[in-house]
XYZ file of C-alpha atoms in Angstrom:
325
model
C -1.633 -6.784 9.078
C 1.324 -7.561 6.933
C -0.098 -8.419 3.553
C -1.772 -5.153 2.520
C -2.547 -2.369 -0.004
C 0.697 -1.628 -2.285
C 1.410 -1.804 -6.056
C 4.642 -3.511 -7.064
C 6.441 -1.378 -9.596
C 8.512 -2.924 -12.400
C 9.019 -5.368 -15.219
C 12.234 -6.550 -16.862
C 13.725 -4.259 -19.507
C 14.259 -7.362 -21.600
C 10.786 -6.737 -22.920
C 11.617 -3.092 -23.770
C 8.747 -1.826 -21.725
C 8.588 -0.539 -18.196
C 5.426 0.539 -16.438
C 4.877 0.879 -12.740
C 1.632 -1.098 -12.865
C 3.425 -4.434 -13.324
C 4.385 -6.526 -10.337
C 7.305 -8.923 -10.482
C 6.283 -12.609 -10.449
C 7.359 -13.080 -6.850
C 5.505 -9.967 -5.701
C 1.841 -9.273 -5.150
C -0.130 -6.373 -6.559
C -1.901 -5.758 -3.263
C 0.601 -6.188 -0.484
C -0.600 -4.089 2.374
C -4.210 -3.645 3.312
C -3.314 -0.455 5.166
C -3.811 2.465 2.758
C -1.483 4.867 4.553
C 1.878 3.211 4.062
C 3.779 0.510 2.250
C 5.582 -0.244 5.482
C 4.453 -2.690 8.137
C 2.733 -0.858 10.977
C 4.518 -2.912 13.657
C 7.824 -4.756 13.648
C 8.648 -7.141 16.460
C 5.899 -5.616 18.603
C 7.399 -2.134 18.109
C 5.723 0.688 16.234
C 7.526 1.129 12.914
C 8.752 4.681 12.325
C 8.840 4.107 8.583
C 5.075 3.627 8.729
C 4.749 7.009 10.454
C 6.954 8.691 7.871
C 4.964 7.395 4.911
C 1.633 8.054 6.588
C 2.639 11.625 7.395
C 4.251 12.528 4.075
C 3.088 9.894 1.611
C 5.174 10.057 -1.534
C 6.784 13.265 -0.293
C 9.700 11.696 1.467
C 12.163 9.839 -0.736
C 14.803 12.536 -0.482
C 14.341 13.412 3.186
C 16.920 10.882 4.338
C 19.459 12.609 2.107
C 19.062 15.974 3.805
C 21.069 17.448 6.620
C 19.229 17.563 9.945
C 18.815 21.340 9.874
C 17.339 21.251 6.375
C 15.014 18.434 7.402
C 13.752 20.509 10.301
C 13.344 23.594 8.113
C 11.243 21.731 5.572
C 9.228 20.034 8.278
C 8.463 23.464 9.723
C 7.057 24.594 6.374
C 4.865 21.515 6.247
C 3.602 22.216 9.765
C 2.544 25.699 8.624
C 0.457 24.097 5.879
C -1.149 21.588 8.245
C -2.169 24.344 10.685
C -5.124 25.486 8.591
C -6.591 27.924 11.117
C -3.175 29.477 11.810
C -3.605 29.272 15.564
C -0.088 27.935 16.112
C -1.241 24.392 16.889
C -1.821 21.205 14.915
C -4.895 19.508 16.305
C -6.306 16.041 15.653
C -8.583 17.021 12.790
C -5.860 19.012 11.028
C -3.347 16.189 11.274
C -5.908 13.623 10.128
C -6.828 15.821 7.159
C -3.155 16.141 6.236
C -2.594 12.373 6.352
C -5.650 11.848 4.147
C -4.350 14.520 1.767
C -0.935 12.899 1.372
C -2.539 9.525 0.648
C -4.902 11.056 -1.906
C -2.038 12.896 -3.573
C -0.055 9.684 -3.906
C -3.012 7.982 -5.562
C -3.679 10.905 -7.890
C -0.031 11.073 -8.927
C 0.097 7.341 -9.558
C -3.099 7.357 -11.609
C -1.980 10.401 -13.608
C 1.318 8.753 -14.437
C -0.202 5.464 -15.511
C -3.109 7.106 -17.341
C -0.590 8.961 -19.508
C 1.337 5.743 -20.094
C -1.662 3.732 -21.236
C -3.634 6.581 -22.776
C -1.113 8.965 -24.372
C -3.833 10.606 -26.485
C -5.874 11.318 -23.350
C -9.093 9.860 -24.702
C -12.050 9.364 -22.389
C -11.427 5.643 -21.903
C -8.754 2.960 -22.123
C -9.660 -0.430 -23.612
C -8.510 -3.671 -22.016
C -6.802 -4.705 -25.258
C -4.667 -1.547 -25.127
C -3.711 -2.115 -21.523
C -3.018 -5.794 -22.117
C -0.799 -5.045 -25.117
C 1.168 -2.437 -23.199
C 1.669 -4.516 -20.077
C 1.551 -8.128 -21.217
C 2.138 -7.990 -24.960
C 5.506 -9.694 -24.544
C 3.660 -12.881 -23.558
C 2.586 -13.398 -27.162
C 6.229 -13.505 -28.225
C 7.112 -15.831 -25.364
C 4.272 -18.154 -26.325
C 5.631 -18.371 -29.853
C 9.110 -19.153 -28.572
C 8.052 -21.885 -26.135
C 4.651 -23.206 -27.238
C 5.043 -26.685 -25.754
C 6.935 -26.031 -22.515
C 6.206 -22.555 -21.153
C 8.672 -21.307 -18.565
C 7.847 -20.592 -14.938
C 8.227 -16.890 -15.698
C 5.762 -17.206 -18.566
C 3.299 -18.949 -16.266
C 3.741 -16.300 -13.549
C 2.966 -13.436 -15.903
C 0.008 -15.319 -17.366
C -1.356 -15.689 -13.857
C -0.898 -11.970 -13.193
C -2.638 -11.119 -16.447
C -5.661 -13.248 -15.488
C -5.756 -11.497 -12.138
C -5.604 -8.082 -13.790
C -8.317 -9.158 -16.209
C -10.643 -10.045 -13.369
C -9.938 -6.797 -11.562
C -10.413 -4.823 -14.787
C -13.833 -6.401 -15.322
C -14.941 -5.509 -11.798
C -13.714 -1.922 -12.148
C -15.562 -1.664 -15.483
C -18.933 -0.591 -14.109
C -20.741 -0.266 -17.442
C -19.299 -3.470 -18.881
C -17.906 -2.008 -22.119
C -14.381 -3.374 -21.473
C -13.077 0.191 -21.368
C -12.193 2.141 -18.255
C -12.782 5.797 -17.620
C -10.221 7.568 -15.496
C -12.408 6.998 -12.441
C -12.740 3.297 -13.246
C -9.019 3.119 -13.953
C -8.407 4.544 -10.481
C -10.534 1.748 -9.024
C -8.514 -0.768 -11.018
C -5.160 0.521 -9.790
C -6.248 1.233 -6.200
C -9.118 -1.117 -5.366
C -8.598 -0.621 -1.652
C -10.006 2.902 -2.034
C -13.311 1.838 -3.620
C -16.088 0.116 -1.703
C -17.309 -1.876 -4.699
C -13.785 -3.239 -5.243
C -13.282 -4.554 -1.712
C -14.348 -8.104 -2.561
C -11.648 -8.479 -5.209
C -9.084 -7.215 -2.692
C -10.213 -9.971 -0.334
C -10.036 -12.554 -3.125
C -6.514 -11.487 -4.107
C -5.388 -11.503 -0.485
C -6.617 -15.051 0.021
C -4.931 -16.144 -3.208
C -1.659 -14.625 -2.016
C -1.716 -16.288 1.397
C -3.572 -19.542 0.680
C -0.666 -21.794 -0.263
C -2.679 -25.028 -0.466
C -5.427 -23.373 -2.555
C -8.286 -24.593 -0.396
C -9.953 -21.169 -0.426
C -9.279 -20.322 3.202
C -6.377 -19.214 5.386
C -4.932 -21.447 8.085
C -2.958 -20.115 11.021
C 0.267 -21.416 9.449
C -0.507 -19.610 6.200
C -1.344 -16.463 8.138
C 1.952 -16.637 10.049
C 3.916 -17.733 6.991
C 2.891 -14.595 5.154
C 4.789 -12.428 7.654
C 7.442 -14.690 9.144
C 9.932 -17.144 7.665
C 11.361 -19.520 10.228
C 15.120 -20.043 10.132
C 16.622 -23.228 11.523
C 14.268 -26.062 12.341
C 14.554 -25.763 16.108
C 14.594 -21.964 16.171
C 12.166 -20.542 18.697
C 9.560 -18.172 17.306
C 9.842 -14.527 18.376
C 7.314 -13.236 20.869
C 5.559 -11.133 18.232
C 4.907 -14.265 16.165
C 3.438 -16.017 19.191
C 1.279 -12.936 19.713
C 0.075 -13.137 16.098
C -0.879 -16.777 16.586
C -2.975 -15.776 19.580
C -4.513 -12.942 17.582
C -5.481 -15.379 14.843
C -7.085 -17.768 17.321
C -8.801 -15.189 19.495
C -9.825 -12.546 16.979
C -9.296 -13.451 13.311
C -10.893 -16.903 13.365
C -14.291 -15.836 14.635
C -16.106 -19.139 14.136
C -13.208 -21.098 15.691
C -12.879 -23.606 12.855
C -9.118 -23.112 12.550
C -9.290 -21.022 9.385
C -10.140 -17.568 8.134
C -12.854 -17.749 5.516
C -13.749 -15.043 3.016
C -15.761 -12.944 5.473
C -13.175 -13.266 8.231
C -10.411 -12.131 5.865
C -12.607 -9.208 4.835
C -13.123 -8.249 8.484
C -9.349 -8.405 8.956
C -8.184 -6.305 6.016
C -11.106 -3.885 5.686
C -12.490 -3.415 9.200
C -15.639 -1.348 8.976
C -15.087 0.589 12.187
C -11.388 1.465 11.842
C -10.107 4.784 10.505
C -6.437 4.436 9.554
C -5.828 8.174 9.207
C -7.373 8.977 12.569
C -5.487 6.173 14.310
C -2.193 7.378 12.887
C -2.956 11.002 13.809
C -3.683 9.916 17.382
C -0.439 7.970 17.530
C 1.670 10.865 16.259
C 0.089 13.305 18.701
C 0.580 10.866 21.570
C 4.275 10.462 20.717
C 5.045 14.162 20.177
C 2.699 15.930 22.624
C 5.143 16.788 25.388
C 2.677 18.847 27.459
C -0.261 16.449 26.976
C -2.678 19.102 25.710
C -3.754 16.854 22.798
C -2.401 19.189 20.143
C 1.037 19.910 18.755
C 3.052 23.069 18.435
C 5.584 23.455 15.657
C 8.299 23.146 18.293
C 6.929 19.822 19.541
C 6.802 18.421 16.003
C 10.295 19.617 15.110
C 11.618 18.276 18.414
C 10.376 14.855 17.267
C 11.348 15.383 13.647
C 12.877 11.898 13.437
C 9.444 10.459 14.235
C 7.900 12.348 11.335
C 10.666 12.444 8.747
C 14.105 11.584 10.058
C 14.731 7.864 9.606
C 17.569 6.843 7.300
C 15.505 3.794 6.353
C 12.460 5.715 5.223
C 11.242 5.876 1.630
C 9.171 9.041 1.453
C 8.647 10.414 -2.023
C 9.638 13.182 -4.312
C 7.239 15.844 -3.114
C 9.510 17.100 -0.366
C 11.550 18.626 -3.178
C 8.548 20.162 -4.953
C 8.924 23.883 -5.491
C 5.326 24.515 -4.453
C 6.087 22.952 -1.071
C 9.390 24.676 -0.328
């Protein structure tokens, strides 16, 4: 699952406005259908540690790779104390799952708070589409005036993103007044977290992958979303071959050579899969040295690189929060 739930973050300062809600033209708003991490869960058939880091700490990890090993372990130990809610000296499955869910929820809350303040500085009950559009896409009016007959590719890309945001806004707007409450605004920014927004996530995913715009996803489009072949005669890696088999054997349920709307929905929002629980099980499996299905602080710190130690990880600012440490 490579194309999943993540917001792209920036827009050119040329337009004198920067908000984290705006994706660049070459990026997608929803990139990773997995709500726990921006990172790919597997890379070349290997479990990706960056995924574990982000799932475990959410936005609380951006500075962890800048810390000395001893300080990393010290801070991890403090986090373990918080996870161990019953203070029995162990982190069990339910405690670790609850922590992973908490870090994801905190990331969403922080993101919504930040963008709510940006688009609603007076903190009124609702934000109107016209206000959001002016803040995020107002520069398009100036571009249109400058190039009325031959709009640039960049102009076209942002127009396309605005139409996509407009559609998502309308779906998040439950009462149809073209204004979003904070709850509706949360659905707009993080549709993967709301059951009534799942269909638009599926639609956007298909639009991102469906290069020939036939409304369905072929195996080549599915592979092309996660792998770019180099030289013409270059042999595909084993993990790509495995993904082709997965598409044929599992994704394409009616065996017509494509994933339709329902098959894409089954892929990106499987009804019977709990991301937080699966990640908790994985972390316990990797760190549980005595196989008692729970973790001591010592076991977690011994595997601190699994939880927080990668130099490549992008964790978040909360590991420097005073209330944490």
